[in-house]
mmCIF file of C-alpha atoms in Angstrom:
data_model
loop_
_atom_site.group_PDB
_atom_site.id
_atom_site.type_symbol
_atom_site.label_atom_id
_atom_site.label_comp_id
_atom_site.label_asym_id
_atom_site.label_seq_id
_atom_site.Cartn_x
_atom_site.Cartn_y
_atom_site.Cartn_z
ATOM 1 C CA MET A 572 -12.437 -33.236 -46.994
ATOM 2 C CA ASN A 573 -14.633 -30.466 -45.571
ATOM 3 C CA GLY A 574 -13.747 -31.617 -42.048
ATOM 4 C CA GLU A 575 -10.033 -31.454 -42.845
ATOM 5 C CA GLU A 576 -10.407 -27.985 -44.341
ATOM 6 C CA HIS A 577 -12.344 -26.826 -41.277
ATOM 7 C CA GLU A 578 -9.677 -28.268 -38.939
ATOM 8 C CA ALA A 579 -6.883 -26.631 -40.941
ATOM 9 C CA LYS A 580 -8.751 -23.315 -40.905
ATOM 10 C CA THR A 581 -9.222 -23.569 -37.121
ATOM 11 C CA THR A 582 -5.513 -24.321 -36.637
ATOM 12 C CA ASN A 583 -4.559 -21.369 -38.823
ATOM 13 C CA ASP A 584 -6.912 -19.102 -36.867
ATOM 14 C CA VAL A 585 -5.362 -20.172 -33.561
ATOM 15 C CA GLU A 586 -1.841 -19.646 -34.924
ATOM 16 C CA ALA A 587 -2.811 -16.226 -36.275
ATOM 17 C CA ASN A 588 -4.368 -15.301 -32.948
ATOM 18 C CA ALA A 589 -1.273 -16.560 -31.160
ATOM 19 C CA GLU A 590 0.971 -14.378 -33.311
ATOM 20 C CA GLN A 591 -1.285 -11.376 -32.695
ATOM 21 C CA ALA A 592 -1.340 -12.093 -28.959
ATOM 22 C CA GLU A 593 2.458 -12.387 -28.891
ATOM 23 C CA GLU A 594 2.711 -9.007 -30.625
ATOM 24 C CA GLU A 595 0.379 -7.501 -28.009
ATOM 25 C CA VAL A 596 2.447 -9.033 -25.221
ATOM 26 C CA GLU A 597 5.668 -7.755 -26.779
ATOM 27 C CA SER A 598 4.280 -4.232 -27.123
ATOM 28 C CA THR A 599 3.077 -4.310 -23.513
ATOM 29 C CA VAL A 600 6.506 -5.403 -22.324
ATOM 30 C CA SER A 601 8.164 -2.662 -24.356
ATOM 31 C CA ALA A 602 5.855 -0.035 -22.855
ATOM 32 C CA ASP A 603 6.227 -1.192 -19.266
ATOM 33 C CA THR A 604 9.729 -2.677 -19.202
ATOM 34 C CA LYS A 605 11.111 0.240 -17.174
ATOM 35 C CA VAL A 606 8.502 -0.292 -14.478
ATOM 36 C CA VAL A 607 9.268 -3.999 -14.254
ATOM 37 C CA ARG A 608 13.025 -3.493 -14.085
ATOM 38 C CA LEU A 609 12.791 -0.894 -11.352
ATOM 39 C CA LYS A 610 11.024 -3.220 -8.925
ATOM 40 C CA ALA A 611 11.948 -6.689 -7.702
ATOM 41 C CA ILE A 612 8.597 -8.368 -8.279
ATOM 42 C CA GLY A 613 6.180 -5.605 -7.472
ATOM 43 C CA VAL A 614 2.515 -5.061 -8.179
ATOM 44 C CA ASN A 615 3.200 -3.684 -11.661
ATOM 45 C CA ALA A 616 5.158 -6.759 -12.733
ATOM 46 C CA VAL A 617 2.559 -9.232 -11.454
ATOM 47 C CA THR A 618 -0.286 -7.194 -12.967
ATOM 48 C CA LEU A 619 1.524 -7.117 -16.299
ATOM 49 C CA PHE A 620 2.004 -10.895 -16.109
ATOM 50 C CA CYS A 621 -1.743 -11.284 -15.448
ATOM 51 C CA ARG A 622 -2.760 -9.134 -18.395
ATOM 52 C CA GLN A 623 -0.388 -10.842 -20.811
ATOM 53 C CA LEU A 624 -1.389 -14.336 -19.695
ATOM 54 C CA SER A 625 -5.076 -13.412 -19.980
ATOM 55 C CA THR A 626 -4.517 -12.161 -23.537
ATOM 56 C CA LEU A 627 -2.737 -15.348 -24.602
ATOM 57 C CA VAL A 628 -5.250 -17.709 -22.964
ATOM 58 C CA ASP A 629 -8.161 -15.758 -24.469
ATOM 59 C CA VAL A 630 -7.100 -16.582 -28.045
ATOM 60 C CA GLY A 631 -6.968 -20.310 -27.338
ATOM 61 C CA ILE A 632 -3.267 -20.891 -26.719
ATOM 62 C CA PRO A 633 -2.625 -23.783 -24.257
ATOM 63 C CA LEU A 634 -1.537 -22.668 -20.782
ATOM 64 C CA LEU A 635 1.941 -24.208 -20.976
ATOM 65 C CA LYS A 636 2.589 -22.537 -24.326
ATOM 66 C CA CYS A 637 1.405 -19.223 -22.835
ATOM 67 C CA LEU A 638 3.863 -19.562 -19.969
ATOM 68 C CA GLN A 639 6.687 -20.402 -22.384
ATOM 69 C CA ILE A 640 5.906 -17.259 -24.384
ATOM 70 C CA LEU A 641 5.888 -15.118 -21.233
ATOM 71 C CA TYR A 642 9.116 -16.739 -20.049
ATOM 72 C CA GLN A 643 10.799 -15.600 -23.271
ATOM 73 C CA ARG A 644 9.229 -12.123 -23.225
ATOM 74 C CA THR A 645 9.676 -11.270 -19.536
ATOM 75 C CA SER A 646 12.677 -9.052 -18.845
ATOM 76 C CA GLN A 647 12.453 -9.435 -15.052
ATOM 77 C CA PRO A 648 14.841 -12.273 -14.020
ATOM 78 C CA LYS A 649 13.088 -13.205 -10.761
ATOM 79 C CA LEU A 650 9.657 -13.370 -12.354
ATOM 80 C CA GLN A 651 11.147 -15.269 -15.278
ATOM 81 C CA ALA A 652 12.541 -17.888 -12.875
ATOM 82 C CA ILE A 653 9.153 -18.254 -11.180
ATOM 83 C CA ILE A 654 7.386 -18.677 -14.541
ATOM 84 C CA HIS A 655 9.893 -21.413 -15.392
ATOM 85 C CA GLU A 656 9.252 -23.221 -12.085
ATOM 86 C CA VAL A 657 5.480 -22.927 -12.497
ATOM 87 C CA SER A 658 5.748 -24.370 -16.027
ATOM 88 C CA GLN A 659 7.763 -27.327 -14.759
ATOM 89 C CA ASP A 660 5.235 -28.007 -11.992
ATOM 90 C CA ILE A 661 2.367 -28.006 -14.506
ATOM 91 C CA GLU A 662 4.278 -30.404 -16.779
ATOM 92 C CA GLN A 663 4.598 -32.761 -13.793
ATOM 93 C CA GLY A 664 0.844 -32.723 -13.222
ATOM 94 C CA THR A 665 0.442 -29.921 -10.687
ATOM 95 C CA SER A 666 -2.522 -27.615 -11.175
ATOM 96 C CA PHE A 667 -1.865 -23.991 -12.110
ATOM 97 C CA SER A 668 -3.287 -22.673 -8.831
ATOM 98 C CA ASP A 669 -1.208 -25.094 -6.730
ATOM 99 C CA ALA A 670 1.913 -24.095 -8.654
ATOM 100 C CA LEU A 671 1.206 -20.404 -7.989
ATOM 101 C CA GLU A 672 0.487 -21.110 -4.312
ATOM 102 C CA LYS A 673 4.155 -21.985 -3.767
ATOM 103 C CA TYR A 674 5.005 -18.280 -4.162
ATOM 104 C CA PRO A 675 2.753 -16.469 -1.639
ATOM 105 C CA ARG A 676 4.939 -13.345 -1.658
ATOM 106 C CA VAL A 677 4.308 -12.946 -5.391
ATOM 107 C CA PHE A 678 0.849 -14.424 -5.933
ATOM 108 C CA SER A 679 -1.596 -13.501 -3.178
ATOM 109 C CA PRO A 680 -4.287 -15.874 -1.850
ATOM 110 C CA PHE A 681 -6.767 -13.713 -3.764
ATOM 111 C CA PHE A 682 -4.871 -14.419 -7.005
ATOM 112 C CA VAL A 683 -4.607 -18.159 -6.259
ATOM 113 C CA ASN A 684 -8.276 -18.553 -5.332
ATOM 114 C CA MET A 685 -9.440 -16.798 -8.489
ATOM 115 C CA THR A 686 -7.409 -19.282 -10.564
ATOM 116 C CA LYS A 687 -8.905 -22.161 -8.548
ATOM 117 C CA VAL A 688 -12.377 -20.911 -9.425
ATOM 118 C CA ALA A 689 -11.400 -20.881 -13.107
ATOM 119 C CA GLU A 690 -10.038 -24.426 -12.862
ATOM 120 C CA LYS A 691 -13.370 -25.646 -11.459
ATOM 121 C CA GLY A 692 -15.269 -24.536 -14.528
ATOM 122 C CA GLY A 693 -14.746 -20.836 -14.887
ATOM 123 C CA SER A 694 -12.875 -18.867 -17.513
ATOM 124 C CA LEU A 695 -9.157 -18.530 -16.764
ATOM 125 C CA ASP A 696 -8.650 -15.531 -19.038
ATOM 126 C CA GLU A 697 -11.605 -13.745 -17.409
ATOM 127 C CA SER A 698 -10.348 -14.574 -13.896
ATOM 128 C CA LEU A 699 -6.879 -13.273 -14.749
ATOM 129 C CA ARG A 700 -8.351 -10.096 -16.200
ATOM 130 C CA ILE A 701 -10.380 -9.534 -13.031
ATOM 131 C CA VAL A 702 -7.302 -10.095 -10.852
ATOM 132 C CA ALA A 703 -5.325 -7.605 -12.943
ATOM 133 C CA ASP A 704 -8.143 -5.044 -12.706
ATOM 134 C CA VAL A 705 -8.333 -5.396 -8.915
ATOM 135 C CA MET A 706 -4.555 -5.145 -8.493
ATOM 136 C CA GLU A 707 -4.405 -2.070 -10.722
ATOM 137 C CA LYS A 708 -7.251 -0.427 -8.820
ATOM 138 C CA GLU A 709 -5.524 -0.981 -5.478
ATOM 139 C CA ASP A 710 -2.223 0.286 -6.844
ATOM 140 C CA VAL A 711 -3.915 3.410 -8.233
ATOM 141 C CA MET A 712 -5.450 4.148 -4.826
ATOM 142 C CA LYS A 713 -2.072 3.755 -3.105
ATOM 143 C CA GLN A 714 -0.404 5.992 -5.680
ATOM 144 C CA LYS A 715 -3.041 8.670 -5.132
ATOM 145 C CA VAL A 716 -2.293 8.665 -1.414
ATOM 146 C CA LYS A 717 1.464 8.852 -2.055
ATOM 147 C CA GLU A 718 1.092 11.686 -4.571
ATOM 148 C CA ALA A 719 -1.201 13.655 -2.277
ATOM 149 C CA LEU A 720 1.232 13.365 0.625
ATOM 150 C CA PHE A 721 4.361 14.023 -1.451
ATOM 151 C CA TYR A 722 4.476 17.825 -1.105
ATOM 152 C CA PRO A 723 3.558 17.860 2.608
ATOM 153 C CA VAL A 724 6.308 15.321 3.287
ATOM 154 C CA VAL A 725 8.815 17.346 1.246
ATOM 155 C CA THR A 726 7.788 20.475 3.166
ATOM 156 C CA LEU A 727 8.313 18.646 6.456
ATOM 157 C CA LEU A 728 11.736 17.316 5.426
ATOM 158 C CA VAL A 729 12.895 20.749 4.240
ATOM 159 C CA GLY A 730 11.675 22.284 7.487
ATOM 160 C CA VAL A 731 13.464 19.666 9.586
ATOM 161 C CA PHE A 732 16.644 20.245 7.555
ATOM 162 C CA VAL A 733 16.474 24.025 8.088
ATOM 163 C CA VAL A 734 15.842 23.638 11.819
ATOM 164 C CA GLY A 735 18.695 21.126 12.004
ATOM 165 C CA ILE A 736 21.073 23.617 10.351
ATOM 166 C CA LEU A 737 19.996 26.324 12.794
ATOM 167 C CA ILE A 738 20.600 24.046 15.766
ATOM 168 C CA ALA A 739 23.877 22.548 14.523
ATOM 169 C CA VAL A 740 25.519 25.673 13.016
ATOM 170 C CA VAL A 741 23.829 28.937 13.960
ATOM 171 C CA ILE A 742 23.067 28.306 17.637
ATOM 172 C CA PRO A 743 26.680 27.325 18.552
ATOM 173 C CA MET A 744 27.885 30.608 16.956
ATOM 174 C CA PHE A 745 25.583 32.585 19.234
ATOM 175 C CA GLY A 746 26.655 30.384 22.141
ATOM 176 C CA ASN A 747 30.297 31.421 21.687
ATOM 177 C CA LEU A 748 29.236 35.071 21.553
ATOM 178 C CA TYR A 749 27.083 34.943 24.679
ATOM 179 C CA ALA A 750 29.684 32.959 26.633
ATOM 180 C CA GLN A 751 31.902 36.066 26.644
ATOM 181 C CA GLN A 752 29.203 38.228 28.234
ATOM 182 C CA ASP A 753 28.320 38.451 31.894
ATOM 183 C CA PHE A 754 24.499 38.506 32.032
ATOM 184 C CA ASP A 755 21.714 35.993 32.495
ATOM 185 C CA LEU A 756 20.184 34.507 29.366
ATOM 186 C CA PRO A 757 16.416 33.956 28.933
ATOM 187 C CA TRP A 758 15.303 30.339 29.466
ATOM 188 C CA PRO A 759 14.392 29.732 25.773
ATOM 189 C CA THR A 760 17.925 30.733 24.818
ATOM 190 C CA GLU A 761 19.417 28.514 27.539
ATOM 191 C CA VAL A 762 17.400 25.526 26.287
ATOM 192 C CA LEU A 763 18.439 26.038 22.656
ATOM 193 C CA LEU A 764 22.093 26.534 23.587
ATOM 194 C CA THR A 765 22.003 23.268 25.537
ATOM 195 C CA ILE A 766 20.460 21.441 22.574
ATOM 196 C CA GLY A 767 22.977 22.937 20.128
ATOM 197 C CA ASP A 768 26.034 22.434 22.367
ATOM 198 C CA PRO A 769 28.710 20.620 20.269
ATOM 199 C CA GLN A 770 29.656 18.558 23.341
ATOM 200 C CA MET A 771 26.118 17.129 23.318
ATOM 201 C CA PHE A 772 26.464 15.871 19.723
ATOM 202 C CA TRP A 773 27.316 12.256 20.588
ATOM 203 C CA VAL A 774 24.748 12.229 23.358
ATOM 204 C CA TRP A 775 22.054 13.084 20.819
ATOM 205 C CA ILE A 776 23.426 10.514 18.339
ATOM 206 C CA LEU A 777 23.357 7.758 20.970
ATOM 207 C CA LEU A 778 19.904 8.782 22.171
ATOM 208 C CA ILE A 779 18.377 8.900 18.672
ATOM 209 C CA GLY A 780 20.166 5.681 17.652
ATOM 210 C CA GLY A 781 18.894 3.913 20.765
ATOM 211 C CA VAL A 782 15.331 4.999 20.068
ATOM 212 C CA ILE A 783 15.587 3.805 16.438
ATOM 213 C CA LEU A 784 16.997 0.407 17.487
ATOM 214 C CA PHE A 785 14.251 0.025 20.087
ATOM 215 C CA LEU A 786 11.552 0.831 17.528
ATOM 216 C CA ILE A 787 13.044 -1.640 15.021
ATOM 217 C CA ALA A 788 13.176 -4.409 17.630
ATOM 218 C CA TYR A 789 9.694 -3.619 18.903
ATOM 219 C CA SER A 790 8.224 -3.473 15.399
ATOM 220 C CA LYS A 791 9.106 -7.147 14.858
ATOM 221 C CA SER A 792 6.936 -8.310 17.752
ATOM 222 C CA HIS A 793 3.334 -9.430 17.303
ATOM 223 C CA GLY A 794 2.107 -7.053 19.996
ATOM 224 C CA SER A 795 3.599 -4.005 18.311
ATOM 225 C CA LYS A 796 1.947 -4.903 14.990
ATOM 226 C CA ALA A 797 -1.449 -5.137 16.679
ATOM 227 C CA PHE A 798 -0.893 -1.868 18.548
ATOM 228 C CA TYR A 799 0.289 -0.044 15.419
ATOM 229 C CA ASP A 800 -2.591 -1.347 13.281
ATOM 230 C CA ARG A 801 -5.111 -0.312 15.930
ATOM 231 C CA TYR A 802 -3.504 3.122 16.236
ATOM 232 C CA LYS A 803 -3.583 3.607 12.447
ATOM 233 C CA LEU A 804 -7.365 3.373 12.518
ATOM 234 C CA LYS A 805 -7.688 5.770 15.484
ATOM 235 C CA ALA A 806 -5.055 8.350 14.477
ATOM 236 C CA PRO A 807 -6.482 11.911 14.496
ATOM 237 C CA ILE A 808 -5.651 12.908 10.903
ATOM 238 C CA PHE A 809 -4.869 9.741 8.955
ATOM 239 C CA GLY A 810 -7.124 7.294 10.829
ATOM 240 C CA PRO A 811 -10.260 7.978 8.732
ATOM 241 C CA LEU A 812 -8.219 7.653 5.529
ATOM 242 C CA PHE A 813 -6.792 4.249 6.511
ATOM 243 C CA MET A 814 -10.258 3.082 7.572
ATOM 244 C CA LYS A 815 -11.756 4.016 4.192
ATOM 245 C CA LEU A 816 -8.869 2.410 2.291
ATOM 246 C CA TYR A 817 -9.256 -0.892 4.147
ATOM 247 C CA VAL A 818 -13.057 -0.921 3.777
ATOM 248 C CA ALA A 819 -12.833 -0.216 0.022
ATOM 249 C CA ARG A 820 -10.226 -2.943 -0.437
ATOM 250 C CA PHE A 821 -12.201 -5.466 1.619
ATOM 251 C CA ALA A 822 -15.446 -4.795 -0.248
ATOM 252 C CA ARG A 823 -13.854 -4.887 -3.715
ATOM 253 C CA ASN A 824 -11.847 -8.095 -3.187
ATOM 254 C CA PHE A 825 -14.575 -9.867 -1.212
ATOM 255 C CA GLY A 826 -17.152 -8.972 -3.843
ATOM 256 C CA THR A 827 -14.856 -10.195 -6.616
ATOM 257 C CA LEU A 828 -14.384 -13.563 -4.900
ATOM 258 C CA ILE A 829 -18.124 -14.007 -4.266
ATOM 259 C CA ARG A 830 -18.999 -13.085 -7.855
ATOM 260 C CA GLY A 831 -16.303 -15.452 -9.100
ATOM 261 C CA GLY A 832 -18.015 -18.364 -7.363
ATOM 262 C CA VAL A 833 -15.797 -18.725 -4.282
ATOM 263 C CA PRO A 834 -17.872 -20.026 -1.316
ATOM 264 C CA LEU A 835 -18.580 -17.470 1.414
ATOM 265 C CA LEU A 836 -16.416 -19.072 4.116
ATOM 266 C CA GLN A 837 -13.510 -19.615 1.732
ATOM 267 C CA ALA A 838 -13.783 -16.021 0.519
ATOM 268 C CA LEU A 839 -13.699 -14.776 4.131
ATOM 269 C CA ASP A 840 -10.606 -16.906 4.807
ATOM 270 C CA VAL A 841 -8.897 -15.355 1.783
ATOM 271 C CA MET A 842 -9.780 -11.862 3.003
ATOM 272 C CA LYS A 843 -8.364 -12.682 6.442
ATOM 273 C CA GLU A 844 -5.092 -13.937 4.932
ATOM 274 C CA THR A 845 -4.685 -10.936 2.631
ATOM 275 C CA SER A 846 -5.652 -8.252 5.160
ATOM 276 C CA GLU A 847 -2.831 -5.781 5.795
ATOM 277 C CA ASN A 848 -4.331 -4.717 9.130
ATOM 278 C CA MET A 849 -4.507 -7.102 12.098
ATOM 279 C CA VAL A 850 -7.616 -5.405 13.492
ATOM 280 C CA PHE A 851 -9.491 -6.095 10.255
ATOM 281 C CA ALA A 852 -8.029 -9.624 10.114
ATOM 282 C CA GLU A 853 -9.325 -10.363 13.628
ATOM 283 C CA ALA A 854 -12.749 -8.964 12.731
ATOM 284 C CA ILE A 855 -12.912 -11.164 9.626
ATOM 285 C CA ASP A 856 -11.755 -14.192 11.647
ATOM 286 C CA ASN A 857 -14.619 -13.632 14.096
ATOM 287 C CA ALA A 858 -16.981 -13.410 11.119
ATOM 288 C CA VAL A 859 -15.680 -16.763 9.835
ATOM 289 C CA GLN A 860 -16.367 -18.439 13.178
ATOM 290 C CA TYR A 861 -19.825 -16.880 13.393
ATOM 291 C CA VAL A 862 -20.822 -17.922 9.865
ATOM 292 C CA GLU A 863 -19.486 -21.451 10.484
ATOM 293 C CA ARG A 864 -22.012 -21.746 13.335
ATOM 294 C CA GLY A 865 -24.805 -20.838 10.940
ATOM 295 C CA GLY A 866 -25.039 -17.116 11.641
ATOM 296 C CA ARG A 867 -25.389 -14.265 9.188
ATOM 297 C CA LEU A 868 -22.456 -12.097 8.147
ATOM 298 C CA GLU A 869 -24.104 -8.890 9.360
ATOM 299 C CA GLN A 870 -23.880 -9.585 13.118
ATOM 300 C CA PRO A 871 -20.087 -10.175 13.508
ATOM 301 C CA LEU A 872 -19.300 -7.226 11.235
ATOM 302 C CA ARG A 873 -21.472 -4.946 13.369
ATOM 303 C CA GLU A 874 -19.864 -6.198 16.592
ATOM 304 C CA ALA A 875 -16.337 -5.730 15.197
ATOM 305 C CA ASP A 876 -16.521 -1.928 15.508
ATOM 306 C CA VAL A 877 -14.239 -1.423 12.494
ATOM 307 C CA PHE A 878 -16.865 -1.421 9.755
ATOM 308 C CA PRO A 879 -19.037 1.719 9.534
ATOM 309 C CA ASP A 880 -22.779 1.225 10.096
ATOM 310 C CA VAL A 881 -23.600 2.076 6.484
ATOM 311 C CA VAL A 882 -21.291 -0.744 5.316
ATOM 312 C CA VAL A 883 -22.886 -3.296 7.647
ATOM 313 C CA ASP A 884 -26.382 -2.168 6.626
ATOM 314 C CA MET A 885 -25.540 -2.562 2.933
ATOM 315 C CA VAL A 886 -24.055 -6.022 3.574
ATOM 316 C CA ALA A 887 -27.237 -7.017 5.425
ATOM 317 C CA ILE A 888 -29.410 -5.842 2.525
ATOM 318 C CA GLY A 889 -27.201 -7.721 0.059
ATOM 319 C CA GLU A 890 -27.460 -10.922 2.113
ATOM 320 C CA GLU A 891 -31.244 -10.713 2.349
ATOM 321 C CA ALA A 892 -31.662 -9.973 -1.366
ATOM 322 C CA GLY A 893 -29.165 -12.622 -2.466
ATOM 323 C CA LYS A 894 -27.029 -9.946 -4.125
ATOM 324 C CA LEU A 895 -24.111 -9.707 -1.710
ATOM 325 C CA ASP A 896 -21.519 -9.332 -4.476
ATOM 326 C CA LEU A 897 -23.416 -6.447 -6.085
ATOM 327 C CA MET A 898 -23.762 -4.647 -2.752
ATOM 328 C CA LEU A 899 -20.060 -5.143 -1.976
ATOM 329 C CA PHE A 900 -19.122 -3.517 -5.284
ATOM 330 C CA LYS A 901 -21.423 -0.601 -4.409
ATOM 331 C CA ILE A 902 -19.606 -0.267 -1.068
ATOM 332 C CA ALA A 903 -16.224 -0.326 -2.829
ATOM 333 C CA GLU A 904 -17.373 2.350 -5.275
ATOM 334 C CA LEU A 905 -18.722 4.486 -2.424
ATOM 335 C CA TYR A 906 -15.526 4.282 -0.381
ATOM 336 C CA ASP A 907 -13.234 4.754 -3.369
ATOM 337 C CA GLY A 908 -14.912 8.130 -3.762
ATOM 338 C CA GLU A 909 -14.526 8.787 -0.031
ATOM 339 C CA VAL A 910 -10.813 7.997 -0.265
ATOM 340 C CA ASP A 911 -10.413 10.441 -3.174
ATOM 341 C CA ARG A 912 -12.140 13.225 -1.256
ATOM 342 C CA THR A 913 -10.194 12.549 1.950
ATOM 343 C CA VAL A 914 -6.872 12.474 0.102
ATOM 344 C CA ASN A 915 -7.622 15.768 -1.665
ATOM 345 C CA THR A 916 -8.634 17.377 1.635
ATOM 346 C CA LEU A 917 -5.467 16.202 3.363
ATOM 347 C CA ALA A 918 -3.282 17.343 0.479
ATOM 348 C CA SER A 919 -4.786 20.835 0.479
ATOM 349 C CA SER A 920 -4.770 21.305 4.257
ATOM 350 C CA LEU A 921 -1.633 19.544 5.500
ATOM 351 C CA GLN A 922 0.929 21.616 3.608
ATOM 352 C CA PRO A 923 -0.276 25.036 4.875
ATOM 353 C CA ILE A 924 -0.491 23.666 8.427
ATOM 354 C CA LEU A 925 3.068 22.326 8.227
ATOM 355 C CA ILE A 926 4.326 25.619 6.795
ATOM 356 C CA VAL A 927 2.725 27.549 9.679
ATOM 357 C CA ILE A 928 4.151 25.165 12.309
ATOM 358 C CA LEU A 929 7.648 25.196 10.811
ATOM 359 C CA GLY A 930 7.497 28.972 10.377
ATOM 360 C CA PHE A 931 6.529 29.390 14.022
ATOM 361 C CA LEU A 932 9.338 27.056 15.118
ATOM 362 C CA THR A 933 11.910 28.915 13.012
ATOM 363 C CA ALA A 934 10.666 32.267 14.328
ATOM 364 C CA PHE A 935 10.897 30.964 17.901
ATOM 365 C CA ILE A 936 14.515 29.865 17.379
ATOM 366 C CA ALA A 937 15.419 33.193 15.771
ATOM 367 C CA ALA A 938 13.737 35.181 18.559
ATOM 368 C CA ALA A 939 15.388 33.102 21.279
ATOM 369 C CA MET A 940 18.809 33.636 19.720
ATOM 370 C CA PHE A 941 18.525 37.349 18.902
ATOM 371 C CA TRP A 942 16.714 38.451 22.051
ATOM 372 C CA PRO A 943 19.870 38.342 24.238
ATOM 373 C CA TYR A 944 21.830 39.938 21.384
ATOM 374 C CA PHE A 945 19.544 42.981 21.333
ATOM 375 C CA ARG A 946 19.695 43.169 25.129
ATOM 376 C CA MET A 947 23.480 43.048 24.910
ATOM 377 C CA THR A 948 23.661 45.860 22.333
ATOM 378 C CA ASP A 949 21.294 47.983 24.428
ATOM 379 C CA PHE A 950 23.482 47.361 27.461
ATOM 380 C CA LEU A 951 26.661 48.286 25.591
ATOM 381 C CA GLY A 952 24.944 51.355 24.110
ATOM 382 C CA THR A 953 23.896 52.688 27.493
ATOM 383 C CA GLY A 954 27.351 51.892 28.868
ATOM 384 C CA PHE A 955 28.931 54.305 26.447
#
């Protein structure tokens, strides 16, 4: 009788926890539903799915039941369809990680490998929580960069619009005025009048359109991707920022995989697959080959010339001490701070620089247009 009472109590506890977890999931969906609806299946939607699934699994609800709950609660149709397909695969005997692996554009190799670790003896709810934390951290860093560059970009667009109006509307008006006069125009004025000539409109359209089409076609080639990724790291202003972002991301995700129990070579393969930069992907691939031959991770990273010396030194210390994951998290923390400082510096310095450049350009156009006008009025004044 005591055993039956204990079993009934346990069942009631699980049901109560399930109801509480469902309420938490529902409240989370209500709070974030706008974010999910605005994006197809973006980072926010997948992160939300992770958090909700972690909450449900944590209270002891079976995985299939968790997925059924999320299927009913999810307001995003595409994600809902994927949850349904994943549930069906699990019912047919497929593992959770293999079911997720069928959707690489939604669930990254990092996500899939963390679930594989949990399936081999880890804690699924803990793995999902870690994945959600990592995804949120990366999204926060990207949002910081976007927010910092928002006002400089707006300033640039406004400046381009103003200059475009001057060239398309104001300059042709002066051109009609000067065409009636019989005197030589300064070369800056001649250049601007040629650019703003209405007869050149379609020439400029065809030229700009051709350049855009060429860039689109070229961007789809493998060579252009490699060139662009290499240039991003060497660019005068933004190069250091991209470098720090990639290093922080590599260290955080790599450290998470190592701490989660993923073997070193497998973790490196995951990092290669998830790298957004081909230069970093090639460097990691070289590291994989080197480690496969029995070498240490330090040497290929140092030879890659994309990882700063301090990063390689910290990795070497972590390898020697048997605390590679801890050292990688220290690197991620260090470079997260570097990214914050770099972003703040760019935000505070770019906008004034752009304002000065656009102001100079506008002043140059105004001077080039009014200079002949003042000469013309002086000429007419002396003529009378």
